[in-house]
Amino acid sequence: MSTFPKNTWYVAATSDEVGDQPLGRRICGEPVVLYRAGQGAERHIAAVEDFCPHRGAPLSLGRVCEGRLVCGYHGLEMGCDGRTVAMPGQRVRGFPAIRSYPVQERHGFIWIWPGDPSAADATRIPELPWHGHPDWAYGGGMFHIQADYRLMVDNLMDLTHETYVHASSIGQAEIDETPCKTETRGEGGAAEVVTSRFMHDIPAPPFWKMALRSNGLADDLPVDRWQICRFTPPSHVLIEVGVAHAGHGGYEAPDAHKVYSMVVDFITPETEDSMWYFWGMARRFNPGDAEVTERIRQGQHRIFSEDLQMLELQQRNLAAHPRRPLLKLNIDAGGVQARRVIDALIAAEQQAGISAEAVAA
């Protein structure tokens, strides 16, 4: 049984990863090559199976010539619909087509639909209103992690681990001491799991002290702090985070008294036990300072590197003890409810597949 839904949009790459050369990437167990097809005003992103129908060579080892994907083994040219277009000295009309994938480029990311192409609906790509907005700045990166993608969802929906894994940056005892609230809203592909925690009149941890100074605010005053984690299918987690000087309204405080950001997490399964993790932070303070953007990006890189080590070793333990039961605590509610949403989508896809087979028979 697959552990990930396929009739949905995943981030396959950032826009700047796909330039003049093709990019190979495994998505939901399937080898895909991304490239920029066409020329001039007709240039667009395309994605096909990373498999040359001639001898099975990876097309990602080839090149893009005049908007066509050219195999690096014998020069076979592919169209973005997966059909062979040409090959030196060879008629190719009868060559079998390889698979092509619905793909969209939006908000600085390349989104791919690995499931039924006829079901692809571009309106289901998440809107990111901060992208390109003059009041916001964004910096981020990507990690290739050897762990089940759902472990990252668990990790992001339970931020109590910050006290221990990220003690020197964003962790503090008050996170443990403040209960969180978790609820699921909606159903199916429109479901949303929200875990929120609001802390009041506490000291700012090191990362947020730096953020306060970056916005010209005092870093030695008590603050109100918030964490609002939003999971949406298949594996997107956006987290509203920030601090405000205590006594000014907390989350609702005017911009002059707070620093507010959105932690961006797009998690894409590579295989059953590995993932592509696209991370970043969009901030709504001092957006024009590139030095602040880079300082925050480097800080996030260090923080998420700590998660990477923990998750890969956790995956190793779980693989060694696949039948060993694990404890469920109150703090796990966000991850547990997110997994229920994922499981429901997978079950619905499987049932639809069974029904289609029955009709065909």
Short mmCIF file of C-alpha atoms in Angstrom, two decimals:
data_model
loop_
_atom_site.label_atom_id
_atom_site.label_comp_id
_atom_site.label_asym_id
_atom_site.label_seq_id
_atom_site.Cartn_x
_atom_site.Cartn_y
_atom_site.Cartn_z
CA MET A 1 0.00 0.00 0.00
CA SER A 2 1.35 3.42 -0.96
CA THR A 3 1.94 5.90 1.86
CA PHE A 4 1.25 8.99 -0.23
CA PRO A 5 -1.66 10.29 -2.31
CA LYS A 6 -0.95 10.94 -6.00
CA ASN A 7 -3.96 12.89 -7.24
CA THR A 8 -2.62 16.12 -5.81
CA TRP A 9 0.02 18.79 -6.34
CA TYR A 10 3.53 18.48 -4.91
CA VAL A 11 6.47 20.84 -5.18
CA ALA A 12 8.96 19.18 -7.53
CA ALA A 13 11.59 21.94 -7.54
CA THR A 14 12.13 25.64 -7.06
CA SER A 15 11.94 27.72 -10.22
CA ASP A 16 15.65 28.54 -10.14
CA GLU A 17 16.60 24.85 -10.04
CA VAL A 18 15.40 24.35 -13.62
CA GLY A 19 17.43 26.48 -16.02
CA ASP A 20 18.93 25.61 -19.37
CA GLN A 21 19.64 22.00 -18.40
CA PRO A 22 17.12 19.25 -17.53
CA LEU A 23 16.68 18.26 -13.89
CA GLY A 24 16.04 14.67 -12.83
CA ARG A 25 14.06 14.06 -9.66
CA ARG A 26 12.15 11.08 -8.24
CA ILE A 27 8.64 12.10 -7.12
CA CYS A 28 6.33 9.66 -5.30
CA GLY A 29 8.52 6.78 -6.47
CA GLU A 30 8.48 7.85 -10.13
CA PRO A 31 11.56 9.14 -12.02
CA VAL A 32 10.75 12.50 -13.60
CA VAL A 33 12.76 14.94 -15.70
CA LEU A 34 11.86 18.63 -15.56
CA TYR A 35 12.92 21.05 -18.29
CA ARG A 36 11.96 24.26 -20.05
CA ALA A 37 10.31 23.44 -23.37
CA GLY A 38 9.67 25.78 -26.29
CA GLN A 39 11.37 29.06 -27.06
CA GLY A 40 10.77 32.76 -26.51
CA ALA A 41 7.25 33.64 -25.42
CA GLU A 42 6.26 29.97 -25.82
CA ARG A 43 8.83 28.75 -23.27
CA HIS A 44 7.22 26.80 -20.44
CA ILE A 45 7.98 24.15 -17.84
CA ALA A 46 7.48 20.51 -18.84
CA ALA A 47 7.83 17.17 -17.07
CA VAL A 48 8.10 13.68 -18.56
CA GLU A 49 9.22 10.27 -17.40
CA ASP A 50 13.01 10.16 -16.98
CA PHE A 51 13.31 7.21 -19.37
CA CYS A 52 14.35 7.27 -23.01
CA PRO A 53 12.14 4.84 -25.01
CA HIS A 54 15.13 3.89 -27.17
CA ARG A 55 17.49 2.26 -24.64
CA GLY A 56 16.13 3.34 -21.27
CA ALA A 57 18.77 6.00 -20.61
CA PRO A 58 17.85 8.79 -18.15
CA LEU A 59 16.73 11.79 -20.19
CA SER A 60 17.94 14.02 -17.35
CA LEU A 61 21.50 13.27 -18.51
CA GLY A 62 20.73 14.88 -21.86
CA ARG A 63 20.28 18.52 -22.82
CA VAL A 64 17.66 20.98 -24.03
CA CYS A 65 18.22 22.12 -27.61
CA GLU A 66 15.92 24.72 -29.19
CA GLY A 67 13.25 23.92 -26.62
CA ARG A 68 13.37 20.14 -27.15
CA LEU A 69 14.61 17.53 -24.70
CA VAL A 70 17.46 15.59 -26.32
CA CYS A 71 18.66 12.26 -24.94
CA GLY A 72 22.36 12.32 -24.08
CA TYR A 73 22.89 8.75 -25.27
CA HIS A 74 21.85 8.67 -28.96
CA GLY A 75 20.25 12.08 -29.59
CA LEU A 76 16.58 11.10 -29.54
CA GLU A 77 14.36 14.19 -29.23
CA MET A 78 11.27 14.16 -27.01
CA GLY A 79 8.15 16.29 -27.03
CA CYS A 80 6.63 17.56 -23.79
CA ASP A 81 3.69 15.19 -24.39
CA GLY A 82 6.06 12.19 -24.04
CA ARG A 83 6.11 11.37 -27.75
CA THR A 84 9.33 10.96 -29.71
CA VAL A 85 9.80 13.87 -32.11
CA ALA A 86 13.00 12.94 -33.98
CA MET A 87 16.19 10.89 -33.92
CA PRO A 88 19.25 11.23 -36.18
CA GLY A 89 19.00 8.85 -39.16
CA GLN A 90 15.90 7.10 -37.84
CA ARG A 91 12.15 7.20 -38.43
CA VAL A 92 10.44 7.41 -35.04
CA ARG A 93 6.75 7.50 -35.87
CA GLY A 94 6.03 4.16 -34.16
CA PHE A 95 8.03 4.78 -30.99
CA PRO A 96 5.93 4.31 -27.82
CA ALA A 97 5.22 7.44 -25.80
CA ILE A 98 6.60 7.82 -22.32
CA ARG A 99 4.56 9.35 -19.53
CA SER A 100 4.12 13.10 -19.30
CA TYR A 101 2.98 14.91 -16.15
CA PRO A 102 0.79 17.93 -15.49
CA VAL A 103 3.11 20.64 -14.23
CA GLN A 104 2.71 24.30 -13.28
CA GLU A 105 5.15 27.04 -12.31
CA ARG A 106 3.76 29.33 -9.62
CA HIS A 107 5.00 31.39 -6.67
CA GLY A 108 8.65 30.52 -7.33
CA PHE A 109 7.98 26.75 -7.24
CA ILE A 110 7.38 24.07 -9.85
CA TRP A 111 4.33 21.95 -8.98
CA ILE A 112 3.74 18.45 -10.33
CA TRP A 113 0.66 16.19 -10.34
CA PRO A 114 1.89 12.56 -10.23
CA GLY A 115 -1.58 11.00 -10.39
CA ASP A 116 -4.31 10.78 -13.05
CA PRO A 117 -3.60 13.63 -15.52
CA SER A 118 -7.30 14.03 -16.31
CA ALA A 119 -7.95 14.91 -12.65
CA ALA A 120 -5.31 17.66 -12.44
CA ASP A 121 -6.90 20.92 -11.34
CA ALA A 122 -4.58 23.94 -11.23
CA THR A 123 -6.96 25.81 -8.90
CA ARG A 124 -5.90 23.38 -6.15
CA ILE A 125 -2.34 24.76 -6.09
CA PRO A 126 -2.02 26.71 -2.82
CA GLU A 127 -2.13 30.48 -3.05
CA LEU A 128 0.91 32.17 -1.48
CA PRO A 129 -0.09 35.84 -1.18
CA TRP A 130 3.31 36.84 0.20
CA HIS A 131 5.15 35.79 -2.99
CA GLY A 132 6.34 38.87 -4.85
CA HIS A 133 4.51 41.22 -2.46
CA PRO A 134 6.51 44.37 -1.62
CA ASP A 135 5.64 44.13 2.09
CA TRP A 136 7.21 40.68 2.37
CA ALA A 137 10.65 39.12 1.92
CA TYR A 138 11.41 35.41 1.43
CA GLY A 139 14.45 33.19 1.72
CA GLY A 140 14.64 29.42 1.78
CA GLY A 141 16.24 26.21 0.58
CA MET A 142 15.77 22.48 0.10
CA PHE A 143 16.94 19.34 1.91
CA HIS A 144 17.01 15.76 0.63
CA ILE A 145 16.12 13.70 3.70
CA GLN A 146 16.27 9.92 4.12
CA ALA A 147 13.03 9.55 6.07
CA ASP A 148 9.31 8.97 5.54
CA TYR A 149 7.77 12.33 4.60
CA ARG A 150 5.08 11.86 7.26
CA LEU A 151 7.72 12.10 9.98
CA MET A 152 8.37 15.68 8.87
CA VAL A 153 4.64 16.42 9.01
CA ASP A 154 4.59 15.02 12.57
CA ASN A 155 7.63 17.13 13.43
CA LEU A 156 6.16 20.39 12.15
CA MET A 157 2.73 19.87 13.71
CA ASP A 158 4.30 19.31 17.16
CA LEU A 159 6.55 22.26 17.94
CA THR A 160 7.20 21.20 21.55
CA HIS A 161 10.34 19.54 20.20
CA GLU A 162 11.82 23.02 19.78
CA THR A 163 12.62 23.11 23.50
CA TYR A 164 14.99 20.16 23.08
CA VAL A 165 16.12 19.93 19.44
CA HIS A 166 16.49 23.70 18.93
CA ALA A 167 17.42 24.82 22.45
CA SER A 168 20.02 27.35 21.26
CA SER A 169 17.81 29.17 18.74
CA ILE A 170 14.00 29.01 18.98
CA GLY A 171 13.45 26.62 21.88
CA GLN A 172 12.37 27.68 25.38
CA ALA A 173 10.74 26.06 28.40
CA GLU A 174 7.56 28.11 27.97
CA ILE A 175 6.66 26.04 24.89
CA ASP A 176 6.41 22.93 27.07
CA GLU A 177 4.48 24.82 29.72
CA THR A 178 1.82 26.20 27.36
CA PRO A 179 -0.90 23.84 26.07
CA CYS A 180 -1.78 23.84 22.39
CA LYS A 181 -5.12 23.46 20.63
CA THR A 182 -5.67 21.22 17.60
CA GLU A 183 -8.67 20.99 15.31
CA THR A 184 -9.50 19.61 11.85
CA ARG A 185 -11.57 21.75 9.52
CA GLY A 186 -13.19 20.55 6.30
CA GLU A 187 -12.87 17.20 4.57
CA GLY A 188 -10.95 15.44 1.81
CA GLY A 189 -8.56 17.50 -0.27
CA ALA A 190 -9.94 20.69 1.32
CA ALA A 191 -9.20 19.56 4.88
CA GLU A 192 -7.04 21.63 7.16
CA VAL A 193 -5.50 20.66 10.50
CA VAL A 194 -4.59 23.60 12.73
CA THR A 195 -2.47 23.42 15.89
CA SER A 196 -1.99 26.70 17.72
CA ARG A 197 -0.10 27.85 20.79
CA PHE A 198 -0.07 31.35 22.31
CA MET A 199 2.48 32.28 24.99
CA HIS A 200 2.28 35.48 27.02
CA ASP A 201 4.77 37.69 28.86
CA ILE A 202 7.84 35.51 28.28
CA PRO A 203 11.45 36.21 27.31
CA ALA A 204 12.26 36.08 23.60
CA PRO A 205 14.55 33.18 22.56
CA PRO A 206 17.77 33.96 20.61
CA PHE A 207 16.28 33.76 17.11
CA TRP A 208 13.46 36.14 17.95
CA LYS A 209 15.80 38.53 19.75
CA MET A 210 17.70 38.80 16.48
CA ALA A 211 14.44 39.35 14.58
CA LEU A 212 13.36 42.12 16.97
CA ARG A 213 16.69 43.91 16.57
CA SER A 214 16.42 43.53 12.78
CA ASN A 215 13.13 45.45 12.93
CA GLY A 216 14.52 48.18 15.20
CA LEU A 217 12.74 46.86 18.29
CA ALA A 218 14.10 46.24 21.78
CA ASP A 219 15.11 42.62 22.36
CA ASP A 220 15.26 42.72 26.18
CA LEU A 221 11.55 43.22 26.90
CA PRO A 222 8.99 40.47 27.66
CA VAL A 223 7.08 39.31 24.61
CA ASP A 224 3.93 37.48 23.59
CA ARG A 225 4.74 34.63 21.17
CA TRP A 226 2.54 32.61 18.81
CA GLN A 227 2.77 29.45 16.71
CA ILE A 228 -0.11 28.56 14.38
CA CYS A 229 0.62 25.42 12.33
CA ARG A 230 -1.62 24.72 9.34
CA PHE A 231 -1.43 21.38 7.54
CA THR A 232 -3.16 21.04 4.18
CA PRO A 233 -3.04 17.95 1.93
CA PRO A 234 -1.04 16.30 0.73
CA SER A 235 1.88 17.47 2.91
CA HIS A 236 2.03 21.25 3.07
CA VAL A 237 2.61 22.94 6.43
CA LEU A 238 2.54 26.72 6.78
CA ILE A 239 3.30 28.08 10.24
CA GLU A 240 2.49 31.60 11.42
CA VAL A 241 5.13 32.60 13.95
CA GLY A 242 6.20 35.77 15.67
CA VAL A 243 6.60 37.80 18.82
CA ALA A 244 5.26 41.14 19.98
CA HIS A 245 6.27 43.28 22.93
CA ALA A 246 3.98 42.18 25.77
CA GLY A 247 0.95 44.34 26.41
CA HIS A 248 0.35 45.41 22.81
CA GLY A 249 -2.13 42.72 21.73
CA GLY A 250 0.08 39.70 20.99
CA TYR A 251 -0.82 38.18 17.62
CA GLU A 252 -3.07 41.19 16.89
CA ALA A 253 -0.42 43.77 17.86
CA PRO A 254 0.33 46.59 15.40
CA ASP A 255 3.32 46.05 13.14
CA ALA A 256 5.25 48.71 15.07
CA HIS A 257 5.43 46.40 18.09
CA LYS A 258 6.00 42.96 16.57
CA VAL A 259 7.87 40.75 14.13
CA TYR A 260 5.68 38.37 12.11
CA SER A 261 6.65 35.59 9.71
CA MET A 262 5.31 32.59 7.85
CA VAL A 263 7.42 29.43 7.95
CA VAL A 264 6.97 27.66 4.62
CA ASP A 265 7.21 23.85 4.46
CA PHE A 266 6.46 21.87 1.30
CA ILE A 267 7.25 18.18 1.78
CA THR A 268 7.39 15.93 -1.27
CA PRO A 269 7.83 12.14 -1.04
CA GLU A 270 10.70 10.79 -3.10
CA THR A 271 10.18 7.16 -2.06
CA GLU A 272 8.45 5.46 0.86
CA ASP A 273 11.37 6.41 3.10
CA SER A 274 12.89 9.55 1.59
CA MET A 275 11.68 13.08 0.80
CA TRP A 276 12.42 16.45 -0.73
CA TYR A 277 11.91 19.14 1.88
CA PHE A 278 11.41 22.69 0.58
CA TRP A 279 11.67 25.15 3.46
CA GLY A 280 11.77 28.89 3.92
CA MET A 281 10.50 31.89 5.80
CA ALA A 282 8.41 34.76 4.46
CA ARG A 283 8.64 37.74 6.81
CA ARG A 284 6.52 40.85 7.06
CA PHE A 285 9.06 43.21 8.59
CA ASN A 286 12.01 45.12 7.16
CA PRO A 287 11.49 43.42 3.74
CA GLY A 288 14.05 45.50 1.87
CA ASP A 289 17.08 44.39 3.90
CA ALA A 290 18.78 41.58 1.95
CA GLU A 291 21.28 41.05 4.76
CA VAL A 292 18.47 40.27 7.20
CA THR A 293 16.94 37.86 4.66
CA GLU A 294 20.24 35.98 4.34
CA ARG A 295 20.84 35.96 8.11
CA ILE A 296 17.39 34.45 8.71
CA ARG A 297 17.88 31.94 5.89
CA GLN A 298 21.17 30.77 7.41
CA GLY A 299 19.54 30.54 10.83
CA GLN A 300 16.72 28.45 9.42
CA HIS A 301 19.25 26.24 7.65
CA ARG A 302 20.92 25.47 10.98
CA ILE A 303 17.58 24.84 12.69
CA PHE A 304 16.26 22.51 9.99
CA SER A 305 19.60 20.69 9.83
CA GLU A 306 18.96 19.68 13.44
CA ASP A 307 15.57 18.29 12.39
CA LEU A 308 17.20 16.44 9.49
CA GLN A 309 19.56 14.52 11.76
CA MET A 310 16.79 13.65 14.20
CA LEU A 311 14.37 12.42 11.50
CA GLU A 312 16.92 10.30 9.63
CA LEU A 313 17.95 8.52 12.84
CA GLN A 314 14.29 8.17 13.84
CA GLN A 315 13.60 6.56 10.43
CA ARG A 316 16.47 4.13 11.01
CA ASN A 317 15.04 3.09 14.38
CA LEU A 318 11.53 2.65 13.00
CA ALA A 319 12.80 0.58 10.07
CA ALA A 320 14.64 -1.70 12.49
CA HIS A 321 11.50 -2.16 14.64
CA PRO A 322 8.52 -1.96 12.23
CA ARG A 323 6.05 -3.67 14.59
CA ARG A 324 7.05 -1.92 17.78
CA PRO A 325 4.14 0.20 19.10
CA LEU A 326 4.74 3.91 19.69
CA LEU A 327 3.23 6.12 22.37
CA LYS A 328 0.67 8.78 21.49
CA LEU A 329 0.71 11.92 23.64
CA ASN A 330 -1.47 15.04 23.71
CA ILE A 331 1.24 16.95 21.83
CA ASP A 332 0.93 14.47 18.92
CA ALA A 333 -2.63 15.54 18.06
CA GLY A 334 -1.64 17.67 15.06
CA GLY A 335 0.42 14.92 13.45
CA VAL A 336 -2.17 12.25 14.24
CA GLN A 337 -5.00 14.25 12.66
CA ALA A 338 -2.86 15.15 9.64
CA ARG A 339 -2.11 11.46 9.09
CA ARG A 340 -5.83 10.69 9.23
CA VAL A 341 -6.39 13.19 6.41
CA ILE A 342 -3.58 11.63 4.36
CA ASP A 343 -4.89 8.10 4.98
CA ALA A 344 -8.40 9.12 3.93
CA LEU A 345 -7.11 10.54 0.64
CA ILE A 346 -5.11 7.39 -0.09
CA ALA A 347 -8.12 5.18 0.70
CA ALA A 348 -10.34 7.28 -1.58
CA GLU A 349 -7.83 6.99 -4.44
CA GLN A 350 -7.58 3.25 -3.99
CA GLN A 351 -11.36 2.85 -3.90
CA ALA A 352 -11.70 4.93 -7.05
CA GLY A 353 -9.12 2.71 -8.74
CA ILE A 354 -10.97 -0.43 -7.70
CA SER A 355 -14.27 1.01 -8.99
CA ALA A 356 -12.67 1.95 -12.33
CA GLU A 357 -11.29 -1.57 -12.72
CA ALA A 358 -14.71 -3.05 -12.00
CA VAL A 359 -16.35 -0.86 -14.67
CA ALA A 360 -13.66 -1.78 -17.21
CA ALA A 361 -14.16 -5.46 -16.50
#
